Tab-separated table of C-alpha atoms in Angstrom:
chain	number	residue	atom	x	y	z
A	26	MET	CA	58.162	72.745	-17.379
A	27	THR	CA	57.249	72.947	-13.695
A	28	ASP	CA	60.086	73.865	-11.343
A	29	TRP	CA	60.250	70.979	-8.870
A	30	PRO	CA	62.083	71.783	-5.607
A	31	ASN	CA	62.000	68.104	-4.592
A	32	HIS	CA	64.177	67.006	-7.535
A	33	ASP	CA	67.531	68.402	-6.395
A	34	ALA	CA	68.863	65.255	-4.710
A	35	ALA	CA	67.729	63.051	-7.605
A	36	TRP	CA	69.515	65.327	-10.086
A	37	ARG	CA	72.727	65.119	-8.096
A	38	GLU	CA	72.564	61.315	-8.078
A	39	TRP	CA	71.664	61.124	-11.780
A	40	ARG	CA	74.468	63.459	-12.872
A	41	THR	CA	77.004	61.717	-10.655
A	42	ALA	CA	76.060	58.458	-12.373
A	43	MET	CA	76.342	60.099	-15.803
A	44	ALA	CA	79.830	61.313	-14.963
A	45	GLY	CA	80.944	57.825	-13.939
A	46	GLU	CA	82.750	55.345	-16.117
A	47	ARG	CA	79.699	53.152	-16.646
A	48	MET	CA	76.155	54.475	-16.430
A	49	HIS	CA	73.666	51.906	-15.108
A	50	HIS	CA	71.245	50.906	-17.887
A	51	GLY	CA	68.046	50.522	-15.803
A	52	TRP	CA	66.471	53.087	-13.472
A	53	LEU	CA	63.335	53.059	-11.323
A	54	LEU	CA	61.973	56.539	-10.729
A	55	ALA	CA	59.790	56.022	-7.664
A	56	GLY	CA	57.459	58.134	-5.540
A	57	LYS	CA	53.793	58.871	-5.086
A	58	ARG	CA	51.743	60.419	-7.861
A	59	GLY	CA	52.111	64.127	-8.440
A	60	LEU	CA	55.819	64.549	-7.657
A	61	GLY	CA	56.966	65.325	-11.201
A	62	LYS	CA	58.459	61.913	-11.983
A	63	LEU	CA	57.643	62.057	-15.701
A	64	ASP	CA	59.031	65.609	-15.957
A	65	PHE	CA	62.250	64.364	-14.384
A	66	ALA	CA	62.381	61.307	-16.646
A	67	LEU	CA	61.975	63.396	-19.809
A	68	ALA	CA	64.599	65.937	-18.810
A	69	ALA	CA	67.029	63.267	-17.585
A	70	ALA	CA	66.574	61.298	-20.795
A	71	ARG	CA	67.329	64.383	-22.840
A	72	GLU	CA	70.500	65.063	-20.883
A	73	LEU	CA	71.601	61.509	-21.558
A	74	VAL	CA	70.913	61.402	-25.298
A	75	VAL	CA	72.048	64.951	-26.117
A	76	GLN	CA	75.415	64.273	-24.415
A	77	ASP	CA	76.223	67.952	-23.960
A	78	ASN	CA	77.733	68.770	-20.583
A	79	SER	CA	76.731	72.435	-20.904
A	80	LEU	CA	73.049	71.553	-20.597
A	81	THR	CA	71.400	71.997	-17.194
A	82	ASN	CA	68.032	71.043	-15.778
A	83	ASN	CA	66.812	74.633	-16.106
A	84	ASN	CA	67.134	74.896	-19.877
A	85	ILE	CA	66.136	71.390	-20.936
A	86	GLN	CA	62.635	71.030	-22.286
A	87	PRO	CA	60.961	67.646	-22.921
A	88	VAL	CA	60.579	68.226	-26.681
A	89	THR	CA	60.307	65.317	-29.084
A	90	HIS	CA	63.610	63.545	-29.635
A	91	PRO	CA	64.021	60.536	-31.956
A	92	ASP	CA	66.120	58.677	-29.374
A	93	ILE	CA	63.651	59.095	-26.499
A	94	HIS	CA	60.912	56.473	-26.683
A	95	ILE	CA	57.893	56.644	-24.361
A	96	VAL	CA	55.836	53.534	-23.659
A	97	THR	CA	52.478	54.112	-22.014
A	98	TYR	CA	48.808	53.155	-22.482
A	99	SER	CA	47.855	52.541	-26.109
A	100	ALA	CA	44.483	52.222	-27.825
A	101	LYS	CA	42.189	49.695	-26.153
A	102	ASP	CA	41.726	47.503	-29.248
A	103	ASP	CA	41.922	47.564	-33.045
A	104	LYS	CA	38.679	49.536	-33.306
A	105	GLU	CA	40.012	52.234	-30.994
A	106	GLU	CA	43.360	52.197	-32.831
A	107	LYS	CA	41.565	53.033	-36.086
A	108	LYS	CA	39.923	55.974	-34.341
A	109	ARG	CA	43.353	57.149	-33.188
A	110	GLN	CA	44.820	56.870	-36.666
A	111	ASN	CA	41.913	58.906	-38.051
A	112	GLY	CA	42.466	61.641	-35.487
A	113	ASN	CA	39.280	60.865	-33.561
A	114	PRO	CA	38.835	60.477	-29.780
A	115	TYR	CA	39.656	56.942	-28.686
A	116	GLU	CA	39.641	54.827	-25.540
A	117	LEU	CA	42.899	53.809	-23.925
A	118	SER	CA	43.755	50.397	-22.583
A	119	LYS	CA	43.842	50.117	-18.802
A	120	GLN	CA	47.197	48.317	-18.900
A	121	ILE	CA	50.508	48.502	-20.719
A	122	ARG	CA	50.507	45.335	-22.767
A	123	GLU	CA	53.015	42.973	-24.333
A	124	ARG	CA	52.550	44.509	-27.769
A	125	ASP	CA	53.353	47.979	-26.400
A	126	ILE	CA	56.719	46.711	-25.161
A	127	GLY	CA	57.187	44.751	-28.379
A	128	HIS	CA	56.755	47.868	-30.530
A	129	VAL	CA	59.592	49.689	-28.806
A	130	GLN	CA	61.804	46.583	-28.732
A	131	ALA	CA	61.494	46.392	-32.521
A	132	ARG	CA	62.908	49.926	-32.739
A	133	LEU	CA	65.828	48.950	-30.525
A	134	ARG	CA	67.185	46.577	-33.172
A	135	THR	CA	68.675	49.544	-35.039
A	136	ARG	CA	71.274	52.061	-33.856
A	137	PRO	CA	70.230	55.307	-32.130
A	138	THR	CA	69.282	57.998	-34.646
A	139	LEU	CA	71.341	61.028	-33.640
A	140	GLY	CA	74.018	59.826	-31.255
A	141	GLU	CA	75.278	56.835	-29.341
A	142	ARG	CA	72.514	56.640	-26.726
A	143	ARG	CA	68.773	56.295	-26.483
A	144	VAL	CA	66.301	56.102	-23.598
A	145	VAL	CA	63.085	54.131	-23.179
A	146	ILE	CA	60.671	55.644	-20.644
A	147	ILE	CA	57.865	53.383	-19.409
A	148	THR	CA	55.094	55.221	-17.571
A	149	PRO	CA	53.516	54.085	-15.369
A	150	ALA	CA	55.534	50.883	-15.178
A	151	ASP	CA	53.205	49.664	-12.387
A	152	ASP	CA	50.512	49.076	-14.992
A	153	MET	CA	52.417	46.646	-17.187
A	154	ASN	CA	50.585	43.350	-17.315
A	155	THR	CA	52.521	40.144	-16.622
A	156	HIS	CA	53.273	39.424	-20.290
A	157	ALA	CA	54.577	42.960	-20.851
A	158	ALA	CA	56.732	42.810	-17.727
A	159	ASN	CA	58.281	39.500	-18.762
A	160	LYS	CA	58.963	40.837	-22.237
A	161	LEU	CA	60.644	43.938	-20.813
A	162	LEU	CA	62.754	41.761	-18.507
A	163	LYS	CA	64.510	40.263	-21.529
A	164	SER	CA	65.681	43.723	-22.611
A	165	LEU	CA	66.791	44.602	-19.091
A	166	GLU	CA	68.809	41.389	-18.893
A	167	GLU	CA	70.542	42.016	-22.232
A	168	PRO	CA	70.116	45.719	-23.085
A	169	PRO	CA	71.053	46.775	-26.618
A	170	ALA	CA	74.199	48.899	-26.823
A	171	GLY	CA	73.651	52.498	-25.746
A	172	THR	CA	70.109	51.816	-24.508
A	173	PHE	CA	68.865	52.981	-21.099
A	174	PHE	CA	65.520	52.368	-19.406
A	175	ILE	CA	63.675	54.695	-17.003
A	176	LEU	CA	60.652	53.087	-15.354
A	177	VAL	CA	58.314	55.647	-13.803
A	178	THR	CA	56.544	53.919	-10.929
A	179	HIS	CA	54.063	54.992	-8.261
A	180	ARG	CA	54.143	51.596	-6.532
A	181	PRO	CA	57.468	49.760	-7.073
A	182	SER	CA	56.192	46.754	-5.119
A	183	ARG	CA	53.864	45.936	-8.028
A	184	LEU	CA	56.818	45.343	-10.343
A	185	LEU	CA	58.410	41.928	-10.760
A	186	PRO	CA	61.227	41.411	-8.243
A	187	THR	CA	63.475	40.474	-11.166
A	188	ILE	CA	62.805	43.868	-12.778
A	189	ARG	CA	63.459	45.741	-9.531
A	190	SER	CA	66.720	43.869	-9.005
A	191	ARG	CA	68.031	44.989	-12.403
A	192	CYS	CA	67.327	48.670	-11.846
A	193	ARG	CA	68.812	51.412	-9.731
A	194	ILE	CA	66.185	53.294	-7.715
A	195	LEU	CA	65.787	57.065	-7.611
A	196	ARG	CA	63.145	58.174	-5.114
A	197	LEU	CA	61.522	61.586	-5.346
A	198	PRO	CA	60.515	62.897	-1.903
A	199	GLU	CA	57.187	64.470	-1.036
A	200	LEU	CA	56.878	68.245	-1.132
A	201	SER	CA	56.613	70.266	2.058
A	202	ASP	CA	53.497	72.337	2.742
A	203	LEU	CA	55.463	75.522	2.076
A	204	GLU	CA	56.752	74.160	-1.241
A	205	LEU	CA	53.235	73.118	-2.234
A	206	GLU	CA	51.857	76.538	-1.371
A	207	ALA	CA	54.542	78.288	-3.425
A	208	MET	CA	53.945	76.017	-6.413
A	209	LEU	CA	50.169	76.464	-6.268
A	210	LEU	CA	50.500	80.231	-6.075
A	211	ALA	CA	52.959	80.216	-8.984
A	212	ALA	CA	50.415	78.201	-10.994
A	213	GLY	CA	47.743	80.842	-10.370
A	214	GLN	CA	45.713	78.972	-7.759
A	215	GLY	CA	44.059	81.368	-5.331
A	216	GLY	CA	41.734	81.358	-2.342
A	217	ASP	CA	42.225	79.231	0.723
A	218	LEU	CA	44.861	76.673	-0.238
A	219	THR	CA	44.956	74.975	3.168
A	220	PRO	CA	42.406	72.212	2.381
A	221	ALA	CA	44.149	71.322	-0.887
A	222	ILE	CA	47.577	71.233	0.752
A	223	ARG	CA	46.323	69.121	3.640
A	224	ALA	CA	44.608	66.646	1.325
A	225	ALA	CA	47.577	66.467	-1.061
A	226	GLN	CA	49.956	64.915	1.503
A	227	GLY	CA	53.017	66.248	-0.272
A	228	SER	CA	51.788	65.693	-3.861
A	229	TYR	CA	51.556	68.723	-6.131
A	230	GLY	CA	49.497	66.765	-8.634
A	231	ALA	CA	46.975	65.859	-5.934
A	232	ALA	CA	46.773	69.483	-4.787
A	233	VAL	CA	46.103	70.699	-8.327
A	234	ARG	CA	43.458	68.005	-8.907
A	235	PHE	CA	41.822	68.974	-5.617
A	236	ALA	CA	41.454	72.548	-6.838
A	237	GLU	CA	40.588	71.861	-10.488
A	238	MET	CA	38.096	69.070	-9.779
A	239	GLU	CA	36.457	71.021	-6.960
A	240	LEU	CA	36.995	68.204	-4.479
A	241	ALA	CA	36.442	70.340	-1.376
A	242	PRO	CA	32.838	69.080	-0.850
A	243	ILE	CA	34.051	65.481	-1.241
A	244	ALA	CA	36.851	66.127	1.248
A	245	ALA	CA	34.264	67.439	3.717
A	246	LEU	CA	32.223	64.242	3.309
A	247	ILE	CA	35.303	62.070	3.784
A	248	GLU	CA	36.071	63.984	6.977
A	249	ARG	CA	32.486	63.456	8.140
A	250	LEU	CA	32.669	59.699	7.467
A	251	LEU	CA	35.987	59.408	9.307
A	252	LEU	CA	34.775	61.337	12.343
A	253	ARG	CA	31.135	60.320	12.712
A	254	GLY	CA	30.554	57.239	10.587
A	255	ASP	CA	27.317	56.932	8.617
A	256	ALA	CA	24.601	55.182	10.617
A	257	ASP	CA	21.799	56.627	8.458
A	258	PHE	CA	23.578	56.015	5.104
A	259	ASN	CA	23.149	59.683	4.142
A	260	ALA	CA	26.861	60.498	3.882
A	261	ARG	CA	27.547	57.612	1.517
A	262	ALA	CA	24.555	58.576	-0.620
A	263	ASP	CA	25.896	62.124	-0.775
A	264	LEU	CA	29.314	60.773	-1.756
A	265	VAL	CA	27.800	58.852	-4.674
A	266	ARG	CA	25.956	61.970	-5.782
A	267	LEU	CA	29.012	64.233	-5.586
A	268	ILE	CA	31.351	61.855	-7.379
A	269	GLY	CA	28.739	61.260	-10.052
A	270	PRO	CA	27.344	58.090	-11.662
A	271	ARG	CA	29.624	58.402	-14.701
A	272	ALA	CA	32.810	59.718	-13.169
A	273	ASP	CA	35.815	59.170	-15.409
A	274	ARG	CA	38.899	57.245	-14.429
A	275	GLU	CA	40.884	60.369	-13.550
A	276	ARG	CA	38.231	61.703	-11.173
A	277	LEU	CA	37.856	58.331	-9.444
A	278	GLN	CA	41.625	58.086	-9.041
A	279	ALA	CA	41.719	61.592	-7.573
A	280	VAL	CA	38.988	60.710	-5.069
A	281	MET	CA	40.777	57.516	-4.024
A	282	ASP	CA	44.059	59.411	-3.649
A	283	LEU	CA	42.250	62.011	-1.550
A	284	ALA	CA	40.649	59.361	0.664
A	285	GLN	CA	44.004	57.641	1.229
A	286	ALA	CA	45.696	60.922	2.086
A	287	MET	CA	43.024	61.944	4.577
A	288	VAL	CA	42.980	58.519	6.259
A	289	ALA	CA	46.779	58.649	6.564
A	290	ASP	CA	46.537	62.138	8.044
A	291	HIS	CA	44.026	60.955	10.681
A	292	ALA	CA	46.184	57.908	11.495
A	293	LYS	CA	49.205	60.146	12.114
A	294	SER	CA	47.321	62.569	14.342
A	295	THR	CA	45.231	60.258	16.525
A	296	GLY	CA	46.460	59.323	19.985
A	297	ASN	CA	44.119	56.333	20.235
A	298	SER	CA	45.977	53.119	19.381
A	299	SER	CA	42.866	51.129	18.452
A	300	GLN	CA	41.630	53.988	16.284
A	301	ARG	CA	45.023	54.210	14.596
A	302	SER	CA	44.855	50.489	13.877
A	303	ALA	CA	41.425	50.863	12.276
A	304	LEU	CA	42.655	53.748	10.136
A	305	ILE	CA	45.760	51.853	9.036
A	306	ASP	CA	43.563	48.909	8.044
A	307	ALA	CA	41.227	51.226	6.103
A	308	HIS	CA	44.210	52.789	4.340
A	309	ALA	CA	45.521	49.365	3.295
A	310	GLN	CA	42.119	48.415	1.896
A	311	LEU	CA	41.846	51.723	0.017
A	312	VAL	CA	45.279	51.137	-1.523
A	313	ALA	CA	44.209	47.644	-2.610
A	314	LEU	CA	40.960	48.989	-4.053
A	315	ALA	CA	42.803	51.714	-5.965
A	316	ALA	CA	45.174	49.109	-7.418
A	317	GLN	CA	42.260	46.962	-8.600
A	318	ALA	CA	40.107	49.765	-10.002
A	319	PRO	CA	42.045	50.363	-13.269
A	320	THR	CA	41.957	46.684	-14.225
A	321	TYR	CA	38.342	45.835	-13.429
A	322	ASN	CA	35.071	47.186	-14.783
A	323	PHE	CA	33.736	48.532	-11.511
A	324	ASP	CA	30.293	50.075	-11.348
A	325	THR	CA	31.052	53.663	-10.310
A	326	GLY	CA	28.231	53.780	-7.784
A	327	LEU	CA	29.260	50.504	-6.145
A	328	LEU	CA	32.903	51.562	-6.092
A	329	THR	CA	31.969	54.832	-4.410
A	330	LEU	CA	29.851	53.002	-1.831
A	331	GLU	CA	32.786	50.702	-1.087
A	332	ILE	CA	35.043	53.724	-0.531
A	333	GLY	CA	32.444	55.260	1.773
A	334	SER	CA	31.989	52.014	3.707
A	335	LEU	CA	35.740	51.639	4.278
A	336	LEU	CA	35.886	55.192	5.603
A	337	MET	CA	32.805	54.732	7.791
A	338	ARG	CA	34.153	51.579	9.418
A	339	ALA	CA	37.296	53.449	10.462
A	340	ALA	CA	35.311	56.109	12.359
A	341	PRO	CA	35.342	56.145	16.194
A	342	ALA	CA	31.536	56.070	16.185
A	343	SER	CA	31.565	52.865	14.152
A	344	GLU	CA	34.065	51.321	16.545
A	345	ARG	CA	31.875	52.089	19.521
A	346	ALA	CA	28.773	50.827	17.728
A	347	HIS	CA	30.444	47.479	17.123
A	348	GLY	CA	32.228	47.352	20.461
């Protein structure tokens, strides 16, 4: 398991709660993508179900445990489920659905297998559809004995207010540039790490994706769009070409994360108030677009053009052209 230097405060809070008379049954593990939230959830769940005070974060591994249940994306439909059962590649749903929550709730009707406690991890909880969220709410309102819930969330605001109100929040902070550099070096990443660290904005996962997906040319195009706009349309055409006409969901998500990070970086560094306002607006629209992308069948080329257009409109050159 990755050693996460940004988890120390969360571990202190979690273990203090465990040592208390009554452990809260619902937890929101919040923070941007790439901060090790699922690693924390798995290790924390194991500490809770094993109930051995001698265990520490350093020697717990997220191995399979019958009292740790993970709810995440399942097969898209019955056809894809048959592929899964036959051991063949299959397509995942883009949401966590009511039946996914229902499957784990059915298992909660019996006692925990090995001890007195069990943990349900939902990841990412942001992607529960409305029916799934309402179904989960019933369990949070009346949790079965010895049952605890950890909701891994990148965007807590997307959860139902009634779910948030029934959970205690643990926030994982962003990593510093020095921490990111040390983690990348420990993972065997070489070369000039500065572009990856800058683009990652405190997210180790984003930094790794930057390196593994060879996003440096895309980052250069994003920088070009933010600084000079795209009056001749060439930069946006290049962006479509680099991202690719059949980019998978993970690559598109990485590009949108990269664009958001770079826009935020420009907004923090500019001394021009009107330019900062344009960048903040572009960032908000990129966040909205990223939230919609998993649930709609976007054409990759059109989605890429929309990303490029949002970036272009935030450029100083574009502001002057429309001023």
